Coordinates of C-alpha atoms in Angstrom, one line a residue:
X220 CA 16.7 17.9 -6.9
X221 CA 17.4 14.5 -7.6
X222 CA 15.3 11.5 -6.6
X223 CA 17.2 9.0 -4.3
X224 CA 17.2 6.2 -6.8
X225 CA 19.4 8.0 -8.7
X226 CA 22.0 8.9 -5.7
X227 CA 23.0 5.5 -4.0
X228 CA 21.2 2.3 -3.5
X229 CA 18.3 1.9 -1.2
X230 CA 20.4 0.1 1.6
X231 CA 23.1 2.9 1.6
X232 CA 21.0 6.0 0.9
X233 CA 19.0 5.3 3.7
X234 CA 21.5 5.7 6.5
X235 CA 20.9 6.4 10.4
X236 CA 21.1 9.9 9.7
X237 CA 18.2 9.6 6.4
X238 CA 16.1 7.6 8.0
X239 CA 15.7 9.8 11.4
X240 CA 15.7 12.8 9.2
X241 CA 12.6 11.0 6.8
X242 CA 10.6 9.9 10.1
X243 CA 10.4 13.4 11.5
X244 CA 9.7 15.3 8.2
X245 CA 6.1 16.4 9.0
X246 CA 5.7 16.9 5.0
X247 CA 6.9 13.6 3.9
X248 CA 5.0 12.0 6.9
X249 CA 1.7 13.7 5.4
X250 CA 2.5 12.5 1.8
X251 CA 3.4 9.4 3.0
X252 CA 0.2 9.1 4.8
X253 CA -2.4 10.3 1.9
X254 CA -0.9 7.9 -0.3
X255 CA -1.3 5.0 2.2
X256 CA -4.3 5.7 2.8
X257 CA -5.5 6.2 -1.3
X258 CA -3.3 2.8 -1.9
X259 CA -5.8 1.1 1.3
X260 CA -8.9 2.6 -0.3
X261 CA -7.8 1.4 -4.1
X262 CA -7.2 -2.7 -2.5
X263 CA -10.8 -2.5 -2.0
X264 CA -10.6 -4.9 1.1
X265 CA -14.1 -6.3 2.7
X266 CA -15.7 -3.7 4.7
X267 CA -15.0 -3.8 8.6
X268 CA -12.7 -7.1 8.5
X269 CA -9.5 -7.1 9.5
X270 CA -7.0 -8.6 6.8
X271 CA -3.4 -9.2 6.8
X272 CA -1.5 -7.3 4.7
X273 CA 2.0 -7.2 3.2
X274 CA 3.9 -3.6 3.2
X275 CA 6.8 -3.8 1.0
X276 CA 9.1 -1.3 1.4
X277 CA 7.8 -0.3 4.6
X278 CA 10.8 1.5 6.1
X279 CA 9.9 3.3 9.7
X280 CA 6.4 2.2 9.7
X281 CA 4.6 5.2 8.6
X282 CA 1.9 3.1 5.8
X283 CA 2.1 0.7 8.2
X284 CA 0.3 3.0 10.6
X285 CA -2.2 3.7 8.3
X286 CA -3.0 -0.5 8.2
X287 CA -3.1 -0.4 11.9
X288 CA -5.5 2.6 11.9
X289 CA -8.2 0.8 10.2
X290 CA -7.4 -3.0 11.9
X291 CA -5.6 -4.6 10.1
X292 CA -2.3 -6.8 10.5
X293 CA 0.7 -6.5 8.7
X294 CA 4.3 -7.4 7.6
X295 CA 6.4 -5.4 6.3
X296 CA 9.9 -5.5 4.5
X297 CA 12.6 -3.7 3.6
X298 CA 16.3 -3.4 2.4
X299 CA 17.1 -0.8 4.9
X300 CA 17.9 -2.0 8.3
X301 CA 18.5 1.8 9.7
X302 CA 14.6 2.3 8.6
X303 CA 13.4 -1.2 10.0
X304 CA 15.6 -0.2 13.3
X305 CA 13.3 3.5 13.6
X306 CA 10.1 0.9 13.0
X307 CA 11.0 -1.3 15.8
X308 CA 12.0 2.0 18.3
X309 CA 8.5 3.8 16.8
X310 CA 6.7 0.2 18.2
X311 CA 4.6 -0.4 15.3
X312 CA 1.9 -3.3 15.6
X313 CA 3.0 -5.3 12.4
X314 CA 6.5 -7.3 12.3
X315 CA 9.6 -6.4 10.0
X316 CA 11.7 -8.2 8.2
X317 CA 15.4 -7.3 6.5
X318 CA 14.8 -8.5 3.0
X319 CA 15.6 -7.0 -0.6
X320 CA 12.6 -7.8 -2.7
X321 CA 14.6 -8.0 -5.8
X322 CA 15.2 -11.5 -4.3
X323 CA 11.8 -12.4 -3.8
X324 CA 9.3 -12.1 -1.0
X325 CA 10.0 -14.9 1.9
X326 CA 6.4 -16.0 2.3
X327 CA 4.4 -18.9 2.2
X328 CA 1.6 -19.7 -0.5
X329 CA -2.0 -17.1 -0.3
X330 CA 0.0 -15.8 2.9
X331 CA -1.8 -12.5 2.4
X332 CA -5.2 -10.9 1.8
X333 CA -3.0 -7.8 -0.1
X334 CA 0.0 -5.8 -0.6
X335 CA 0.9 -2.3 -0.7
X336 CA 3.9 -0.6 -1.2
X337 CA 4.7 3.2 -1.2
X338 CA 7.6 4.5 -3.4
X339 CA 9.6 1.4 -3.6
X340 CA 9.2 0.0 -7.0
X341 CA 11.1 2.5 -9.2
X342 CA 14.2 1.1 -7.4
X343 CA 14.1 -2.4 -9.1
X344 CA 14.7 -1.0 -12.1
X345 CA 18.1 0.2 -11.3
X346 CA 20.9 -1.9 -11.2
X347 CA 22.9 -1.1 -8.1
X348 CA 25.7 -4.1 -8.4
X349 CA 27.0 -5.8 -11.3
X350 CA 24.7 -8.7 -10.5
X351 CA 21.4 -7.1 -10.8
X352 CA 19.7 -7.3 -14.0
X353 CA 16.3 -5.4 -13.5
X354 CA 14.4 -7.6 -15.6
X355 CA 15.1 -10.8 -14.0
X356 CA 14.6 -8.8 -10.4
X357 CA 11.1 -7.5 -11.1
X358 CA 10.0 -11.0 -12.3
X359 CA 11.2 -12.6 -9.6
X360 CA 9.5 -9.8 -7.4
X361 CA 6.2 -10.4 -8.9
X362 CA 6.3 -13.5 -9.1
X363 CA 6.7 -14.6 -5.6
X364 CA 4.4 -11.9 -4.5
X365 CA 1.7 -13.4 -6.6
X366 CA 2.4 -17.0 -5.0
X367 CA 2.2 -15.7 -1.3
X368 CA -0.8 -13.9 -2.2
X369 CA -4.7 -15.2 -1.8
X370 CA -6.6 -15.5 -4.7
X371 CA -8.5 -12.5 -5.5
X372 CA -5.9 -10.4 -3.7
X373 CA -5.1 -7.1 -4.8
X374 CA -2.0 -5.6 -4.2
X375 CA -1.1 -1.8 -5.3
X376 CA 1.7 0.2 -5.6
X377 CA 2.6 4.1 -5.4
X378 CA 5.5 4.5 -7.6
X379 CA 7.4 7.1 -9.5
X380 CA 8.4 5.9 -13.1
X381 CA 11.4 7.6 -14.9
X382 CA 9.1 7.5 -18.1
X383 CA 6.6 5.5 -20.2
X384 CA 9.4 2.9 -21.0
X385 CA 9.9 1.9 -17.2
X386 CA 6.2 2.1 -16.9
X387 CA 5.7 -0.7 -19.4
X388 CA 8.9 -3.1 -18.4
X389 CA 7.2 -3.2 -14.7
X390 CA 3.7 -3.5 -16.4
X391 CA 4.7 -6.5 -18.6
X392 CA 6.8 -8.0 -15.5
X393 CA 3.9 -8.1 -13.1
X394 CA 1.2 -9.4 -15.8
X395 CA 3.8 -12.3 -17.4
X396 CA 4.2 -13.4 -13.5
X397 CA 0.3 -13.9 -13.6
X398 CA -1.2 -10.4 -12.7
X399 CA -3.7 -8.7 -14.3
X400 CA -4.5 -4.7 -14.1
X401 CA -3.0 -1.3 -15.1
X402 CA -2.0 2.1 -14.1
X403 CA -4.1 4.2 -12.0
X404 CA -3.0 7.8 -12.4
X405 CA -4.4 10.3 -9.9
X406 CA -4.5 14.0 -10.8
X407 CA -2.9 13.9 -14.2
X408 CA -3.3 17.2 -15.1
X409 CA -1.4 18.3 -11.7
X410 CA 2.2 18.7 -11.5
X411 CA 2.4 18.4 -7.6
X412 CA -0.4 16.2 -6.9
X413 CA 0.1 13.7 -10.0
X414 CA 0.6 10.4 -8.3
X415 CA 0.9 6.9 -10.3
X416 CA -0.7 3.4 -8.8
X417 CA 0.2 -0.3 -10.0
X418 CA -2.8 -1.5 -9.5
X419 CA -2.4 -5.8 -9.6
X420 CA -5.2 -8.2 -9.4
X421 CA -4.7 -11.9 -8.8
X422 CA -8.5 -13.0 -9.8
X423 CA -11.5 -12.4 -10.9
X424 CA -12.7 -9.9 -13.7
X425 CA -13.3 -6.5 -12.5
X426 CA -12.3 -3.1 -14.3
X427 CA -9.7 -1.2 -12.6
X428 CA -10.7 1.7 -10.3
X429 CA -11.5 5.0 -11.6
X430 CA -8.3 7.9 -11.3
X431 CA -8.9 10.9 -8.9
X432 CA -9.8 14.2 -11.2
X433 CA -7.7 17.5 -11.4
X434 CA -7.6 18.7 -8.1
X435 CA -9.5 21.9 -9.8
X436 CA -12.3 20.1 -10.9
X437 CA -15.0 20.9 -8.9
X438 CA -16.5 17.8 -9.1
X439 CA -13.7 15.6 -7.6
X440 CA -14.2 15.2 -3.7
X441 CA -11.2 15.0 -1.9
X442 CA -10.8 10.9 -0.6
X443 CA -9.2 12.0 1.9
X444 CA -12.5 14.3 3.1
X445 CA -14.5 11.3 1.7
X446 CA -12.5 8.4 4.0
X447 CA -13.4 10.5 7.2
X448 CA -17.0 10.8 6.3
X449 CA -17.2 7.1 5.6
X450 CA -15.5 6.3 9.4
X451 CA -18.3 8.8 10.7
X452 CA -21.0 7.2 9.5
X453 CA -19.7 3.4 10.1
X454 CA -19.2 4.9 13.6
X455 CA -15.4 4.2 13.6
X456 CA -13.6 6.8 16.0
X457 CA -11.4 9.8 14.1
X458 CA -8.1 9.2 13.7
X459 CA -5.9 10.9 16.9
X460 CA -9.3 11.2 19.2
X461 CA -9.5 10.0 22.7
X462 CA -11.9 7.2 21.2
X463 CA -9.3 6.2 18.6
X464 CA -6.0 6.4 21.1
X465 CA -7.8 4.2 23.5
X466 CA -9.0 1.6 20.5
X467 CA -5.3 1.3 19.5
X468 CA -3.9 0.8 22.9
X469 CA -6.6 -2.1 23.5
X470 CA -5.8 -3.4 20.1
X471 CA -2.1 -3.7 22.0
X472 CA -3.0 -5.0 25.2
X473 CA -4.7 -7.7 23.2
X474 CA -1.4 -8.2 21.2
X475 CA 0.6 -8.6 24.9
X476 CA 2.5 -5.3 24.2
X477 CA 3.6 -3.1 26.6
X478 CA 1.3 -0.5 26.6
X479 CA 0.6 2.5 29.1
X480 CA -2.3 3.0 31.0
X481 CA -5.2 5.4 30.5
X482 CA -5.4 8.6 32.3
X483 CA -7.3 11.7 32.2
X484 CA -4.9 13.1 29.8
X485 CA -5.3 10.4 27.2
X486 CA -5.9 11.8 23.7
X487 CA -6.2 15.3 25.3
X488 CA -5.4 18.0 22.6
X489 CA -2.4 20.2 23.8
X490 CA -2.3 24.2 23.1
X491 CA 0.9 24.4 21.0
X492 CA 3.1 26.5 23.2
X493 CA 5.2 25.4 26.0

């Protein structure tokens, strides 16, 4: 099966009909999630301080419900307005913009304490109209984002790269637009699980994160096992409990959204059967 990228631009591909049908894929919501939530862990942001953070590429909101799980705030963009439409009807927490970020990213100066973005970049290395030349594009990308990011930012990106030669043209784009860092490659060994991070540092001099095993090593924990033993023990409430449902909905209220009240049947777990 082909990978979109190769079937239509972004802005066409994902239609009304794509964009419902990728919101309610309980698989792609699950990877979408997991690698949110690795892309979260690899910023390395401050413990138990809420940052604001950029999503590029955010489409319905899905890794921008990760952000808002652990209390952060967040803007995302996106070239797709059928996706930004399902964000705004889903009622995420963070704002959306219509923006292509082959043109740049809107923002003011050290805007941002970090950036991620979830299979997004491969698709500035395609040129979709005459007037795209994919060099230029991912320059202009990074260098932007480096501007409206704060020093010592990080900002990381879940990619899929064609091959080693795309690898290195984004690589050299981000670093000549003042970034420093590297691929992260999770699971190398794995054909299903093999998942590739752009990790991109603004400051300071620290190595870049160490890659998830073979998922048959042994020794390799699972992060995702290892993120909910960390919200255990910081006391932070599970994601989907009653204690998390009724954090998020005061988070809201807080906001001024329109929010429903609590009721016995808040966060209560239903059987499965009608």
């Amino acid at each position: 099966m082909s990978r979109p990228e190769y079937l239509a631009p972004p802005e066409i591909f994902y239609n009304d009909e794509e964009a419902r049908k990728y919101t309610r894929n309980t698989r792609i919501i699950d990877i979408q999630v997991k690698m949110s939530e690795r892309a979260v862990e690899l910023l390395l942001l401050p413990e138990d301080q809420p940052c604001f953070l950029l999503d590029i590429g955010c489409g319905s909101g899905l890794s921008g419900s990760v952000l808002e799980d652990d209390g952060h705030y967040w803007i995302g963009m996106d070239i797709s307005k059928s996706m930004l439409d399902i964000a705004i009807e889903r009622e995420v927490e963070g704002d959306v913009i219509l923006s292509d970020m082959g043109q740049g990213c809107p923002f003011r100066a050290g805007t941002f304490d970090g950036c991620i973005s979830i299979s997004a970049l491969q698709w500035l290395c395609n040129a979709d109209k005459t007037s795209h030349r994919p060099v230029q594009r991912l320059y202009t990308f990074f260098s932007t984002l480096y501007a409206c990011l704060s020093r010592n930012a990080r900002a990381v990106f879940q990619f899929y790269p064609e091959n080693s030669n795309q690898m290195e043209l984004i690589t050299a784009q981000a670093m000549k637009a003042g970034f420093y860092g590297g691929v992260v490659c999770d699971f190398p060994n794995s054909t299903k699980a093999k998942k590739f991070f752009l990790v991109l540092m603004t400051g300071g001099n620290m190595p870049l994160p160490q890659a998830l095993g073979d998922q048959e090593d042994k020794n390799c924990v699972s992060y995702m096992a290892k993120r909910e033993h960390v919200k255990k023990a910081r006391g932070k409430p599970l994601k989907n409990s009653r204690e998390w449902i009724q954090e998020k909905k005061e988070r809201r209220r807080r906001q001024g959204k329109e929010t429903r009240a609590d009721s016995k049947f808040t966060g209560r777990k239903r059987s499965g059967r009608f």
